[in-house]
Tab-separated table of C-alpha atoms in Angstrom:
chain	number	residue	atom	x	y	z
A	113	MET	CA	-35.906	-33.095	-109.595
A	114	PRO	CA	-39.308	-34.282	-108.407
A	115	ARG	CA	-39.413	-35.507	-104.825
A	116	SER	CA	-39.795	-39.227	-104.745
A	117	THR	CA	-42.571	-40.622	-102.532
A	118	PRO	CA	-41.383	-43.412	-100.249
A	119	PRO	CA	-43.228	-46.664	-100.869
A	120	ARG	CA	-46.000	-47.527	-98.397
A	121	SER	CA	-45.305	-50.361	-96.085
A	122	THR	CA	-47.074	-53.505	-97.132
A	123	ARG	CA	-47.012	-54.909	-93.627
A	124	SER	CA	-50.397	-55.362	-92.026
A	125	ARG	CA	-51.192	-53.682	-88.730
A	126	SER	CA	-51.199	-57.036	-87.026
A	127	SER	CA	-47.531	-57.466	-87.851
A	128	THR	CA	-46.692	-54.606	-85.512
A	129	ARG	CA	-48.258	-56.450	-82.513
A	130	PRO	CA	-45.579	-57.613	-80.099
A	131	ALA	CA	-44.888	-61.287	-80.269
A	132	GLY	CA	-46.825	-63.506	-77.938
A	133	LEU	CA	-49.984	-61.341	-77.816
A	134	ALA	CA	-53.105	-62.803	-79.356
A	135	PRO	CA	-55.490	-60.507	-81.184
A	136	ALA	CA	-58.067	-58.923	-78.909
A	137	ARG	CA	-61.537	-60.415	-79.111
A	138	ARG	CA	-64.673	-58.409	-78.822
A	139	GLN	CA	-66.493	-59.119	-75.557
A	140	ARG	CA	-70.157	-59.805	-76.019
A	141	ALA	CA	-72.402	-57.842	-73.666
A	142	ALA	CA	-73.874	-60.011	-70.958
A	143	PRO	CA	-77.609	-60.502	-71.362
A	144	PRO	CA	-79.732	-58.569	-68.839
A	145	PRO	CA	-80.792	-60.613	-65.838
A	146	VAL	CA	-84.149	-62.255	-66.216
A	147	GLN	CA	-86.609	-60.788	-63.724
A	148	ASP	CA	-88.847	-63.233	-61.969
A	149	THR	CA	-92.089	-61.293	-62.221
A	150	ALA	CA	-94.025	-64.092	-60.563
A	151	ALA	CA	-91.812	-63.890	-57.471
A	152	GLU	CA	-92.137	-60.083	-57.420
A	153	ASP	CA	-95.927	-60.359	-57.602
A	154	ASP	CA	-95.922	-62.894	-54.757
A	155	ASN	CA	-93.796	-60.583	-52.593
A	156	ALA	CA	-96.042	-57.615	-53.342
A	157	HIS	CA	-99.100	-59.692	-52.443
A	158	VAL	CA	-97.728	-60.877	-49.106
A	159	GLU	CA	-96.411	-57.397	-48.260
A	160	ALA	CA	-99.890	-55.991	-48.857
A	161	ARG	CA	-101.372	-58.766	-46.711
A	162	ILE	CA	-99.058	-58.017	-43.766
A	163	TYR	CA	-99.647	-54.269	-44.079
A	164	ARG	CA	-103.414	-54.758	-44.224
A	165	ALA	CA	-103.384	-57.096	-41.197
A	166	VAL	CA	-101.562	-54.529	-39.065
A	167	PHE	CA	-103.529	-51.554	-40.420
A	168	GLU	CA	-106.937	-53.153	-39.896
A	169	SER	CA	-105.958	-54.402	-36.438
A	170	VAL	CA	-105.071	-50.827	-35.482
A	171	MET	CA	-108.322	-49.523	-36.981
A	172	SER	CA	-110.368	-52.050	-35.008
A	173	GLN	CA	-108.274	-51.370	-31.856
A	174	ARG	CA	-107.104	-54.975	-31.499
A	175	LEU	CA	-103.541	-53.680	-31.708
A	176	LYS	CA	-103.022	-51.110	-28.975
A	177	PRO	CA	-100.389	-48.357	-29.115
A	178	GLY	CA	-97.078	-49.591	-27.727
A	179	THR	CA	-97.688	-53.226	-28.749
A	180	LYS	CA	-94.438	-54.845	-29.864
A	181	LEU	CA	-94.204	-56.130	-33.438
A	182	PRO	CA	-91.165	-58.451	-33.340
A	183	GLU	CA	-89.785	-59.541	-36.684
A	184	ALA	CA	-89.344	-63.255	-35.950
A	185	PRO	CA	-92.996	-63.979	-35.024
A	186	LEU	CA	-94.205	-61.941	-38.017
A	187	CYS	CA	-91.936	-63.981	-40.313
A	188	GLU	CA	-93.336	-67.190	-38.862
A	189	LEU	CA	-96.974	-66.055	-38.981
A	190	PHE	CA	-96.822	-65.014	-42.644
A	191	GLY	CA	-94.148	-67.443	-43.860
A	192	VAL	CA	-91.811	-64.767	-45.202
A	193	SER	CA	-88.234	-63.599	-44.779
A	194	ARG	CA	-87.048	-60.829	-42.478
A	195	SER	CA	-86.368	-58.586	-45.478
A	196	VAL	CA	-90.070	-58.700	-46.433
A	197	VAL	CA	-91.192	-57.971	-42.872
A	198	ARG	CA	-88.727	-55.090	-42.544
A	199	LYS	CA	-89.958	-53.557	-45.797
A	200	VAL	CA	-93.561	-53.627	-44.531
A	201	LEU	CA	-92.588	-52.206	-41.128
A	202	GLN	CA	-90.761	-49.353	-42.844
A	203	LYS	CA	-93.885	-48.537	-44.878
A	204	LEU	CA	-96.023	-48.666	-41.739
A	205	ALA	CA	-93.547	-46.344	-40.031
A	206	HIS	CA	-93.726	-43.964	-43.000
A	207	ASP	CA	-97.515	-43.894	-42.535
A	208	HIS	CA	-97.114	-43.196	-38.771
A	209	ILE	CA	-98.768	-46.466	-37.762
A	210	VAL	CA	-95.571	-48.031	-36.407
A	211	GLN	CA	-92.520	-46.639	-34.643
A	212	LEU	CA	-89.112	-48.161	-35.427
A	213	ARG	CA	-86.810	-48.047	-32.417
A	214	PRO	CA	-83.072	-48.595	-33.023
A	215	ASN	CA	-81.922	-51.944	-31.601
A	216	ARG	CA	-85.310	-52.470	-29.900
A	217	GLY	CA	-87.594	-53.336	-32.794
A	218	ALA	CA	-90.951	-51.969	-33.904
A	219	ILE	CA	-93.986	-51.057	-31.848
A	220	VAL	CA	-97.419	-49.734	-32.712
A	221	ALA	CA	-97.116	-45.946	-32.658
A	222	VAL	CA	-97.905	-44.072	-29.437
A	223	PRO	CA	-99.225	-40.566	-30.256
A	224	THR	CA	-98.303	-37.732	-27.900
A	225	ARG	CA	-100.819	-35.147	-26.648
A	226	GLU	CA	-99.399	-32.500	-29.002
A	227	GLU	CA	-99.700	-34.883	-31.933
A	228	THR	CA	-103.285	-35.578	-30.864
A	229	ARG	CA	-104.126	-31.864	-30.940
A	230	GLN	CA	-102.524	-31.379	-34.358
A	231	ILE	CA	-104.114	-34.502	-35.843
A	232	PHE	CA	-107.625	-33.519	-34.816
A	233	GLU	CA	-107.050	-29.954	-35.991
A	234	ALA	CA	-106.012	-31.240	-39.427
A	235	ARG	CA	-108.850	-33.754	-39.510
A	236	ARG	CA	-111.529	-31.127	-38.857
A	237	ALA	CA	-110.258	-28.998	-41.747
A	238	LEU	CA	-109.936	-31.993	-44.057
A	239	GLU	CA	-113.370	-33.447	-43.328
A	240	ALA	CA	-115.054	-30.057	-43.751
A	241	THR	CA	-113.789	-29.979	-47.347
A	242	ILE	CA	-114.753	-33.617	-47.881
A	243	VAL	CA	-118.320	-33.068	-46.627
A	244	ARG	CA	-118.829	-30.060	-48.923
A	245	LEU	CA	-117.601	-32.007	-51.954
A	246	ALA	CA	-119.622	-35.091	-51.030
A	247	THR	CA	-122.798	-33.025	-50.686
A	248	ALA	CA	-122.286	-31.532	-54.142
A	249	ARG	CA	-121.590	-34.902	-55.806
A	250	VAL	CA	-123.774	-37.391	-53.917
A	251	LYS	CA	-126.168	-39.621	-55.881
A	252	ALA	CA	-129.151	-41.675	-54.723
A	253	ARG	CA	-127.121	-44.913	-54.867
A	254	ASP	CA	-124.423	-43.285	-52.701
A	255	LEU	CA	-126.972	-42.393	-50.049
A	256	LYS	CA	-128.309	-45.939	-50.163
A	257	GLY	CA	-124.792	-47.221	-49.468
A	258	MET	CA	-124.338	-44.814	-46.565
A	259	ARG	CA	-127.666	-45.903	-45.042
A	260	ALA	CA	-126.503	-49.513	-45.248
A	261	GLN	CA	-123.271	-48.461	-43.523
A	262	LEU	CA	-125.276	-46.845	-40.720
A	263	ARG	CA	-127.349	-50.013	-40.266
A	264	ALA	CA	-124.178	-52.093	-39.958
A	265	GLU	CA	-122.907	-49.680	-37.280
A	266	GLN	CA	-126.148	-49.978	-35.338
A	267	GLU	CA	-126.062	-53.779	-35.478
A	268	ALA	CA	-122.490	-53.833	-34.161
A	269	MET	CA	-123.530	-51.542	-31.310
A	270	HIS	CA	-126.428	-53.820	-30.363
A	271	ARG	CA	-124.059	-56.835	-30.383
A	272	TYR	CA	-121.650	-54.922	-28.120
A	273	ASP	CA	-118.957	-55.778	-30.670
A	274	GLN	CA	-116.460	-53.033	-29.883
A	275	PRO	CA	-113.795	-53.996	-32.485
A	276	ALA	CA	-116.394	-54.186	-35.277
A	277	TRP	CA	-117.983	-50.930	-34.151
A	278	ALA	CA	-114.608	-49.150	-34.060
A	279	ARG	CA	-113.785	-50.387	-37.556
A	280	LEU	CA	-117.187	-49.403	-38.965
A	281	ALA	CA	-116.978	-45.961	-37.356
A	282	SER	CA	-113.704	-45.362	-39.202
A	283	VAL	CA	-115.076	-46.779	-42.455
A	284	TYR	CA	-117.989	-44.313	-42.259
A	285	HIS	CA	-115.598	-41.365	-42.532
A	286	LEU	CA	-113.562	-43.026	-45.286
A	287	ARG	CA	-116.715	-43.647	-47.333
A	288	LEU	CA	-117.621	-39.983	-47.102
A	289	ALA	CA	-114.148	-39.249	-48.477
A	290	GLU	CA	-114.853	-41.583	-51.420
A	291	LEU	CA	-118.027	-39.606	-52.164
A	292	SER	CA	-115.922	-36.438	-52.437
A	293	GLY	CA	-114.385	-37.814	-55.644
A	294	ASN	CA	-110.944	-36.497	-54.647
A	295	GLU	CA	-108.367	-39.296	-54.361
A	296	ILE	CA	-105.769	-37.035	-52.705
A	297	LEU	CA	-108.175	-36.143	-49.910
A	298	GLN	CA	-109.040	-39.848	-49.549
A	299	ARG	CA	-105.374	-40.781	-49.025
A	300	TYR	CA	-104.809	-37.975	-46.523
A	301	LEU	CA	-107.911	-38.936	-44.549
A	302	ALA	CA	-106.961	-42.637	-44.512
A	303	GLU	CA	-103.661	-41.730	-42.822
A	304	ILE	CA	-105.303	-39.351	-40.339
A	305	VAL	CA	-108.071	-41.821	-39.473
A	306	SER	CA	-105.528	-44.561	-38.765
A	307	ARG	CA	-103.639	-42.191	-36.445
A	308	CYS	CA	-106.884	-41.187	-34.741
A	309	SER	CA	-107.640	-44.866	-34.188
A	310	LEU	CA	-104.342	-45.146	-32.304
A	311	ILE	CA	-105.243	-42.123	-30.204
A	312	VAL	CA	-108.686	-43.519	-29.395
A	313	ALA	CA	-107.132	-46.869	-28.481
A	314	VAL	CA	-104.876	-45.091	-25.967
A	315	HIS	CA	-107.411	-42.757	-24.398
A	316	GLN	CA	-110.971	-43.958	-24.973
A	317	PRO	CA	-112.456	-45.844	-21.998
A	318	PRO	CA	-113.198	-49.503	-22.840
A	319	GLY	CA	-116.751	-50.082	-24.037
A	320	ASN	CA	-117.298	-46.464	-25.101
A	321	ALA	CA	-118.009	-45.708	-28.741
A	322	ALA	CA	-115.334	-43.754	-30.582
A	323	CYS	CA	-118.060	-42.109	-32.665
A	324	GLU	CA	-121.717	-41.589	-31.864
A	325	HIS	CA	-124.045	-43.366	-34.298
A	326	ASP	CA	-126.724	-40.646	-34.057
A	327	GLU	CA	-124.195	-37.997	-35.078
A	328	HIS	CA	-123.209	-40.028	-38.125
A	329	GLU	CA	-126.861	-40.358	-39.079
A	330	ARG	CA	-127.569	-36.619	-38.780
A	331	ILE	CA	-124.598	-35.792	-41.010
A	332	VAL	CA	-125.929	-38.127	-43.725
A	333	ASP	CA	-129.379	-36.541	-43.373
A	334	CYS	CA	-127.883	-33.088	-44.040
A	335	ILE	CA	-125.964	-34.391	-47.058
A	336	ALA	CA	-129.148	-35.990	-48.427
A	337	LYS	CA	-130.944	-32.622	-48.156
A	338	GLY	CA	-128.062	-30.794	-49.862
A	339	ASP	CA	-127.286	-28.860	-46.673
A	340	ALA	CA	-123.504	-28.763	-46.965
A	341	GLU	CA	-122.925	-26.137	-44.271
A	342	GLY	CA	-125.195	-27.975	-41.839
A	343	ALA	CA	-123.255	-31.190	-42.463
A	344	VAL	CA	-119.934	-29.353	-41.985
A	345	LYS	CA	-121.109	-27.879	-38.682
A	346	LEU	CA	-122.241	-31.285	-37.409
A	347	MET	CA	-118.966	-32.934	-38.485
A	348	ASP	CA	-116.908	-30.245	-36.755
A	349	GLN	CA	-118.903	-30.668	-33.556
A	350	HIS	CA	-118.669	-34.450	-33.848
A	351	LEU	CA	-114.858	-34.412	-34.098
A	352	ARG	CA	-114.429	-31.822	-31.342
A	353	GLU	CA	-116.538	-33.888	-28.947
A	354	LEU	CA	-114.551	-37.004	-29.796
A	355	GLU	CA	-111.307	-35.194	-29.000
A	356	GLU	CA	-112.669	-33.735	-25.760
A	357	HIS	CA	-113.983	-37.068	-24.456
A	358	LEU	CA	-110.671	-38.875	-24.774
A	359	MET	CA	-109.058	-39.850	-21.482
A	360	LEU	CA	-106.084	-41.935	-20.434
A	361	VAL	CA	-106.742	-45.565	-19.538
A	362	SER	CA	-104.462	-48.429	-18.628
A	363	PRO	CA	-103.592	-50.908	-21.389
A	364	GLY	CA	-105.660	-54.067	-21.625
A	365	ASP	CA	-104.637	-57.660	-21.142
A	366	GLU	CA	-101.699	-58.863	-23.188
A	367	LYS	CA	-102.643	-61.169	-26.045
A	368	SER	CA	-100.732	-63.148	-28.631
A	369	LEU	CA	-99.552	-61.329	-31.764
A	370	ALA	CA	-101.512	-63.738	-33.978
A	371	LYS	CA	-104.736	-62.929	-32.137
A	372	LEU	CA	-104.065	-59.201	-32.236
A	373	LEU	CA	-103.574	-59.395	-36.005
A	374	GLY	CA	-106.852	-61.265	-36.386
A	375	LEU	CA	-105.142	-64.412	-37.711
A	376	VAL	CA	-106.759	-66.731	-35.132
């Protein structure tokens, strides 16, 4: 006899659910959080402002190595939270401009003598490459800009404006890096120049020029003539003499943090 097929159950699947349990509902995915791009832009702007204030104050030697950078006054000066200030200090520490000391706060970095030797060694090699590239790429308008830079240096010297002169002396080297056309070299030199500014602030006697204006002028003259090797030789000599002339001096008078940051 043929095997009979048992009839299929006509009960729905829901009938097998234990009593008292409601059918499961699908959970809708929560919408992604709305990002406040305006607030992010504001934070980025103020972070850049704080970083620039500290960086430029180091470059102009208003902020001396070892100067304390307490979080509370920085928050008050810039009207921001501690989290914003800490983020900026961490970036400054990454760039070797600030030292973060556990449980003691941040200070402007204090380079050691070994660091000084290594920094100048790296800078001589870096600027030799920059000068060669700048000589090969320089245009008439670039030379015009460099001549204007040299005039600004000379005016600052005649005004005996040491902070302005220190800043312009650093800018001179950074502008040569721009003429090289190599953005990687520009970034490396910006870091090294900022660290050299700290070294000069520690060791250079007050009132002395960190760089000699005449040496800057002769380097530009060589570049204008297309004499790359002559410019490299002058730059190497220039940086070696700067390193050799550094000497320890006592720190200057203590000033308010706002004044040191150029905010007053």
